[in-house]
Coordinates of N, CA and C in Angstrom, one line a residue:
Q102 N -43.4 10.7 -50.7 CA -44.0 11.4 -51.7 C -44.2 12.9 -51.4
V103 N -44.5 13.2 -50.0 CA -44.7 14.6 -49.6 C -43.6 15.0 -48.6
Q104 N -43.1 16.0 -48.7 CA -42.1 16.5 -47.6 C -42.6 17.8 -47.0
L105 N -42.6 17.9 -45.6 CA -43.1 19.0 -44.9 C -41.9 19.6 -44.2
V106 N -41.8 20.9 -44.4 CA -40.7 21.6 -43.7 C -41.3 22.8 -42.9
E107 N -41.0 22.7 -41.6 CA -41.5 23.7 -40.6 C -40.5 24.8 -40.4
S108 N -40.9 26.0 -39.9 CA -40.1 27.0 -39.5 C -40.9 27.9 -38.6
G109 N -40.2 28.8 -37.9 CA -40.8 29.8 -37.0 C -40.7 29.5 -35.6
G110 N -40.2 28.4 -35.1 CA -40.1 28.2 -33.7 C -39.1 29.0 -33.0
G111 N -39.1 29.0 -31.7 CA -38.1 29.7 -31.0 C -38.4 30.0 -29.5
L112 N -37.7 30.9 -28.9 CA -38.0 31.3 -27.5 C -38.7 32.5 -27.4
V113 N -39.7 32.5 -26.6 CA -40.5 33.7 -26.4 C -41.0 33.9 -25.0
Q114 N -41.2 35.1 -24.5 CA -41.7 35.3 -23.2 C -43.2 35.1 -23.1
P115 N -43.6 34.7 -21.9 CA -45.1 34.6 -21.7 C -45.8 35.8 -22.1
G116 N -46.9 35.6 -22.8 CA -47.7 36.6 -23.3 C -47.3 37.1 -24.7
G117 N -46.2 36.5 -25.3 CA -45.7 36.8 -26.5 C -46.4 36.0 -27.7
S118 N -45.9 36.3 -28.9 CA -46.4 35.6 -30.0 C -45.4 35.0 -30.9
L119 N -45.8 34.0 -31.7 CA -44.9 33.3 -32.7 C -45.8 32.9 -33.7
R120 N -45.3 32.9 -35.0 CA -46.0 32.3 -36.2 C -45.2 31.1 -36.7
L121 N -45.8 30.0 -36.8 CA -45.1 28.8 -37.4 C -45.6 28.7 -38.8
S122 N -44.7 28.1 -39.6 CA -45.1 27.8 -41.0 C -44.7 26.4 -41.4
C123 N -45.4 25.8 -42.3 CA -45.1 24.5 -42.7 C -45.4 24.4 -44.2
A124 N -44.4 24.1 -45.1 CA -44.6 24.0 -46.5 C -44.5 22.6 -46.9
A125 N -45.4 22.3 -47.8 CA -45.4 20.9 -48.5 C -44.8 21.0 -49.8
S126 N -44.0 20.0 -50.1 CA -43.5 19.9 -51.4 C -43.5 18.4 -51.8
G127 N -43.2 18.1 -53.2 CA -43.1 16.7 -53.5 C -44.1 16.5 -54.7
R128 N -44.4 15.2 -54.9 CA -45.3 14.8 -56.0 C -46.6 14.4 -55.3
F129 N -47.7 15.3 -55.6 CA -49.0 15.0 -55.2 C -50.0 15.8 -56.0
F130 N -51.2 15.4 -56.1 CA -52.3 16.1 -56.8 C -52.8 17.2 -56.0
S131 N -53.0 17.0 -54.7 CA -53.6 18.1 -53.9 C -53.3 17.6 -52.4
I132 N -53.5 18.7 -51.5 CA -53.3 18.5 -50.1 C -54.8 18.7 -49.5
N133 N -55.1 17.6 -48.7 CA -56.4 17.7 -48.1 C -56.2 18.3 -46.6
D134 N -56.6 17.7 -45.6 CA -56.4 18.2 -44.3 C -54.9 18.5 -43.9
M135 N -54.7 19.7 -43.3 CA -53.4 20.0 -42.7 C -53.6 20.3 -41.3
G136 N -52.5 20.0 -40.4 CA -52.7 20.3 -39.0 C -51.5 20.5 -38.3
W137 N -51.6 20.9 -37.0 CA -50.5 21.1 -36.1 C -50.7 20.3 -34.8
Y138 N -49.7 19.6 -34.4 CA -49.7 18.9 -33.2 C -48.5 19.4 -32.4
R139 N -48.5 19.0 -31.1 CA -47.4 19.4 -30.3 C -47.2 18.3 -29.2
Q140 N -45.8 18.1 -28.9 CA -45.5 17.1 -27.9 C -44.5 17.7 -26.9
A141 N -44.9 17.7 -25.7 CA -44.0 18.2 -24.6 C -43.2 17.0 -24.1
P142 N -42.1 17.3 -23.4 CA -41.2 16.1 -22.9 C -42.1 15.2 -22.0
G143 N -42.0 13.9 -22.2 CA -42.7 12.9 -21.4 C -44.2 12.8 -21.6
K144 N -44.8 13.5 -22.7 CA -46.1 13.5 -22.9 C -46.4 13.0 -24.4
E145 N -47.6 12.7 -24.6 CA -48.0 12.2 -26.0 C -48.2 13.4 -26.9
R146 N -48.1 13.1 -28.1 CA -48.3 14.1 -29.2 C -49.9 14.4 -29.2
D147 N -50.2 15.6 -29.1 CA -51.6 16.0 -29.1 C -51.9 17.0 -30.2
L148 N -53.2 17.0 -30.7 CA -53.7 17.9 -31.6 C -53.7 19.2 -31.1
V149 N -53.2 20.2 -32.0 CA -53.4 21.7 -31.7 C -54.5 22.2 -32.5
A150 N -54.4 22.0 -33.7 CA -55.4 22.6 -34.7 C -55.3 22.0 -36.1
V151 N -56.4 21.9 -36.7 CA -56.5 21.3 -38.1 C -57.4 22.1 -39.0
I152 N -57.0 22.1 -40.2 CA -57.8 22.9 -41.3 C -57.9 22.1 -42.5
T153 N -59.2 22.1 -43.0 CA -59.5 21.3 -44.2 C -59.0 22.1 -45.4
S154 N -59.1 21.6 -46.6 CA -58.8 22.3 -47.8 C -59.8 23.3 -48.1
G155 N -61.0 23.2 -47.5 CA -62.0 24.2 -47.6 C -61.9 25.3 -46.6
G156 N -61.1 25.2 -45.7 CA -60.9 26.3 -44.7 C -61.6 26.1 -43.4
I157 N -62.2 24.9 -43.2 CA -62.9 24.6 -42.0 C -61.8 24.3 -40.9
T158 N -61.9 24.8 -39.7 CA -60.9 24.7 -38.6 C -61.5 24.0 -37.4
N159 N -60.6 23.4 -36.7 CA -60.9 22.9 -35.4 C -59.7 23.1 -34.5
Y160 N -60.0 23.3 -33.2 CA -58.9 23.6 -32.3 C -59.1 22.8 -31.0
A161 N -57.9 22.6 -30.3 CA -57.9 22.0 -29.0 C -58.4 23.1 -28.1
D162 N -59.1 22.7 -27.0 CA -59.7 23.6 -26.1 C -58.7 24.6 -25.5
S163 N -57.5 24.0 -25.3 CA -56.5 24.7 -24.6 C -55.9 25.9 -25.3
V164 N -56.1 25.9 -26.7 CA -55.6 27.0 -27.5 C -56.6 27.9 -28.2
K165 N -58.0 27.6 -27.9 CA -59.0 28.3 -28.6 C -59.0 29.8 -28.1
G166 N -59.1 30.7 -29.1 CA -59.1 32.1 -28.7 C -57.6 32.7 -28.7
R167 N -56.6 31.8 -28.7 CA -55.2 32.3 -28.7 C -54.5 31.9 -29.9
F168 N -54.8 30.8 -30.6 CA -54.0 30.3 -31.8 C -55.0 30.4 -33.0
T169 N -54.5 30.7 -34.1 CA -55.3 30.6 -35.4 C -54.4 29.9 -36.4
I170 N -55.1 28.9 -37.0 CA -54.5 28.1 -38.1 C -55.1 28.7 -39.4
A171 N -54.2 28.8 -40.4 CA -54.6 29.2 -41.7 C -53.7 28.5 -42.8
R172 N -54.1 28.5 -44.0 CA -53.4 27.8 -45.0 C -53.4 28.7 -46.3
D173 N -52.5 28.5 -47.2 CA -52.4 29.0 -48.4 C -52.3 27.9 -49.5
N174 N -53.4 27.6 -50.2 CA -53.5 26.4 -51.0 C -52.6 26.6 -52.2
V175 N -52.3 27.8 -52.7 CA -51.5 28.0 -53.8 C -49.9 27.6 -53.4
K176 N -49.6 28.1 -52.2 CA -48.2 27.7 -51.8 C -48.2 26.4 -51.0
N177 N -49.3 25.7 -50.8 CA -49.4 24.4 -50.1 C -48.7 24.6 -48.7
T178 N -49.0 25.7 -48.1 CA -48.4 26.0 -46.7 C -49.5 26.2 -45.7
V179 N -49.2 25.7 -44.5 CA -50.1 25.9 -43.4 C -49.4 26.7 -42.4
Y180 N -50.2 27.6 -41.7 CA -49.6 28.6 -40.7 C -50.3 28.3 -39.3
L181 N -49.6 28.6 -38.4 CA -50.1 28.6 -37.0 C -49.7 29.9 -36.3
Q182 N -50.6 30.8 -36.1 CA -50.4 32.1 -35.4 C -50.7 31.8 -33.9
M183 N -49.7 32.0 -33.1 CA -49.8 31.7 -31.7 C -49.7 33.0 -30.9
N184 N -50.7 33.4 -30.1 CA -50.7 34.7 -29.4 C -50.9 34.3 -27.9
S185 N -50.6 35.2 -27.0 CA -50.8 35.0 -25.6 C -50.2 33.8 -25.1
L186 N -49.0 33.5 -25.6 CA -48.4 32.2 -25.3 C -48.1 32.1 -23.7
K187 N -48.2 30.8 -23.3 CA -48.0 30.4 -21.9 C -47.0 29.4 -21.8
P188 N -46.3 29.4 -20.6 CA -45.2 28.3 -20.4 C -45.8 26.9 -20.8
E189 N -47.0 26.6 -20.5 CA -47.5 25.3 -20.8 C -47.6 25.0 -22.4
D190 N -47.5 26.1 -23.2 CA -47.4 25.8 -24.5 C -46.1 25.3 -25.1
T191 N -45.1 25.3 -24.2 CA -43.8 24.7 -24.6 C -43.8 23.3 -25.1
A192 N -43.4 23.1 -26.2 CA -43.3 21.8 -26.8 C -42.7 21.8 -28.2
V193 N -42.5 20.7 -28.7 CA -42.1 20.5 -30.1 C -43.4 20.5 -31.0
Y194 N -43.5 21.4 -32.0 CA -44.7 21.4 -32.8 C -44.4 20.8 -34.1
Y195 N -45.3 19.9 -34.4 CA -45.2 19.2 -35.8 C -46.4 19.5 -36.7
C196 N -46.1 19.6 -37.9 CA -47.3 19.8 -38.8 C -47.5 18.4 -39.5
D197 N -48.7 18.2 -40.0 CA -49.0 17.0 -40.7 C -49.9 17.4 -41.9
A198 N -49.9 16.5 -42.9 CA -50.7 16.7 -44.0 C -51.2 15.4 -44.7
Y199 N -52.4 15.4 -45.2 CA -52.9 14.3 -45.9 C -52.9 14.7 -47.5
A200 N -52.2 14.0 -48.3 CA -52.0 14.4 -49.7 C -52.5 13.3 -50.6
L201 N -53.2 13.8 -51.5 CA -53.7 12.8 -52.7 C -52.4 12.6 -53.6
V202 N -51.9 11.4 -53.6 CA -50.8 11.1 -54.4 C -51.1 10.2 -55.6
G203 N -52.3 9.6 -55.7 CA -52.8 8.8 -56.8 C -54.2 9.0 -56.9
L204 N -54.8 8.2 -57.7 CA -56.3 8.3 -58.0 C -57.0 8.0 -56.7
V205 N -56.6 7.1 -56.0 CA -57.3 6.7 -54.7 C -56.3 6.6 -53.5
R206 N -55.0 7.0 -53.6 CA -54.1 6.9 -52.6 C -53.8 8.2 -51.9
V207 N -53.9 8.1 -50.6 CA -53.7 9.3 -49.8 C -52.5 9.0 -48.9
D208 N -51.5 9.9 -48.9 CA -50.3 9.7 -48.0 C -50.4 10.6 -46.8
H209 N -50.0 10.2 -45.7 CA -50.0 11.0 -44.4 C -48.5 11.3 -44.1
S210 N -48.2 12.5 -44.0 CA -46.8 12.9 -43.8 C -46.7 13.8 -42.5
W211 N -45.5 13.8 -41.9 CA -45.2 14.6 -40.8 C -44.0 15.5 -41.0
G212 N -43.9 16.7 -40.5 CA -42.8 17.5 -40.6 C -41.8 17.0 -39.5
Q213 N -40.6 17.6 -39.5 CA -39.6 17.3 -38.6 C -39.7 17.9 -37.2
G214 N -40.5 18.8 -37.1 CA -40.8 19.5 -35.7 C -40.0 20.7 -35.5
T215 N -40.6 21.6 -34.8 CA -39.9 22.8 -34.5 C -40.2 23.1 -33.0
Q216 N -39.1 23.5 -32.3 CA -39.2 23.7 -30.8 C -39.8 25.2 -30.5
V217 N -40.8 25.2 -29.7 CA -41.4 26.4 -29.2 C -41.2 26.4 -27.6
T218 N -40.5 27.3 -27.1 CA -40.2 27.5 -25.8 C -40.7 28.8 -25.2
V219 N -41.6 28.8 -24.2 CA -42.2 29.9 -23.6 C -41.7 30.1 -22.2
S220 N -40.9 31.1 -22.0 CA -40.2 31.2 -20.7 C -39.7 32.7 -20.5
S221 N -39.7 33.1 -19.2 CA -39.2 34.4 -19.0 C -37.7 34.3 -18.6

């Protein structure tokens, strides 16, 4: 029902910045919570940041003060601005979204992931 397409990953030096985008498309009435997760090799997928439809945000402690999540409800797009990047931020970043697809049905979808590598 909902397709999520991420963009913006890449290779960056420590201390640098990247901006990830994730656009939702498909058949739905509205998008509720949207978020970003990341998964490093050999590790579990962890929450990075989440934002509600009303703009309330929550962040993992490891990224507070460095990352900012935002969304454009008209474009159904969520962004992750990442500043002061560290090598330990290296991971595949996934966006997710909860979409209202029926009167009472909510679908949870994942993007395909985008690689972020922080290295000198």
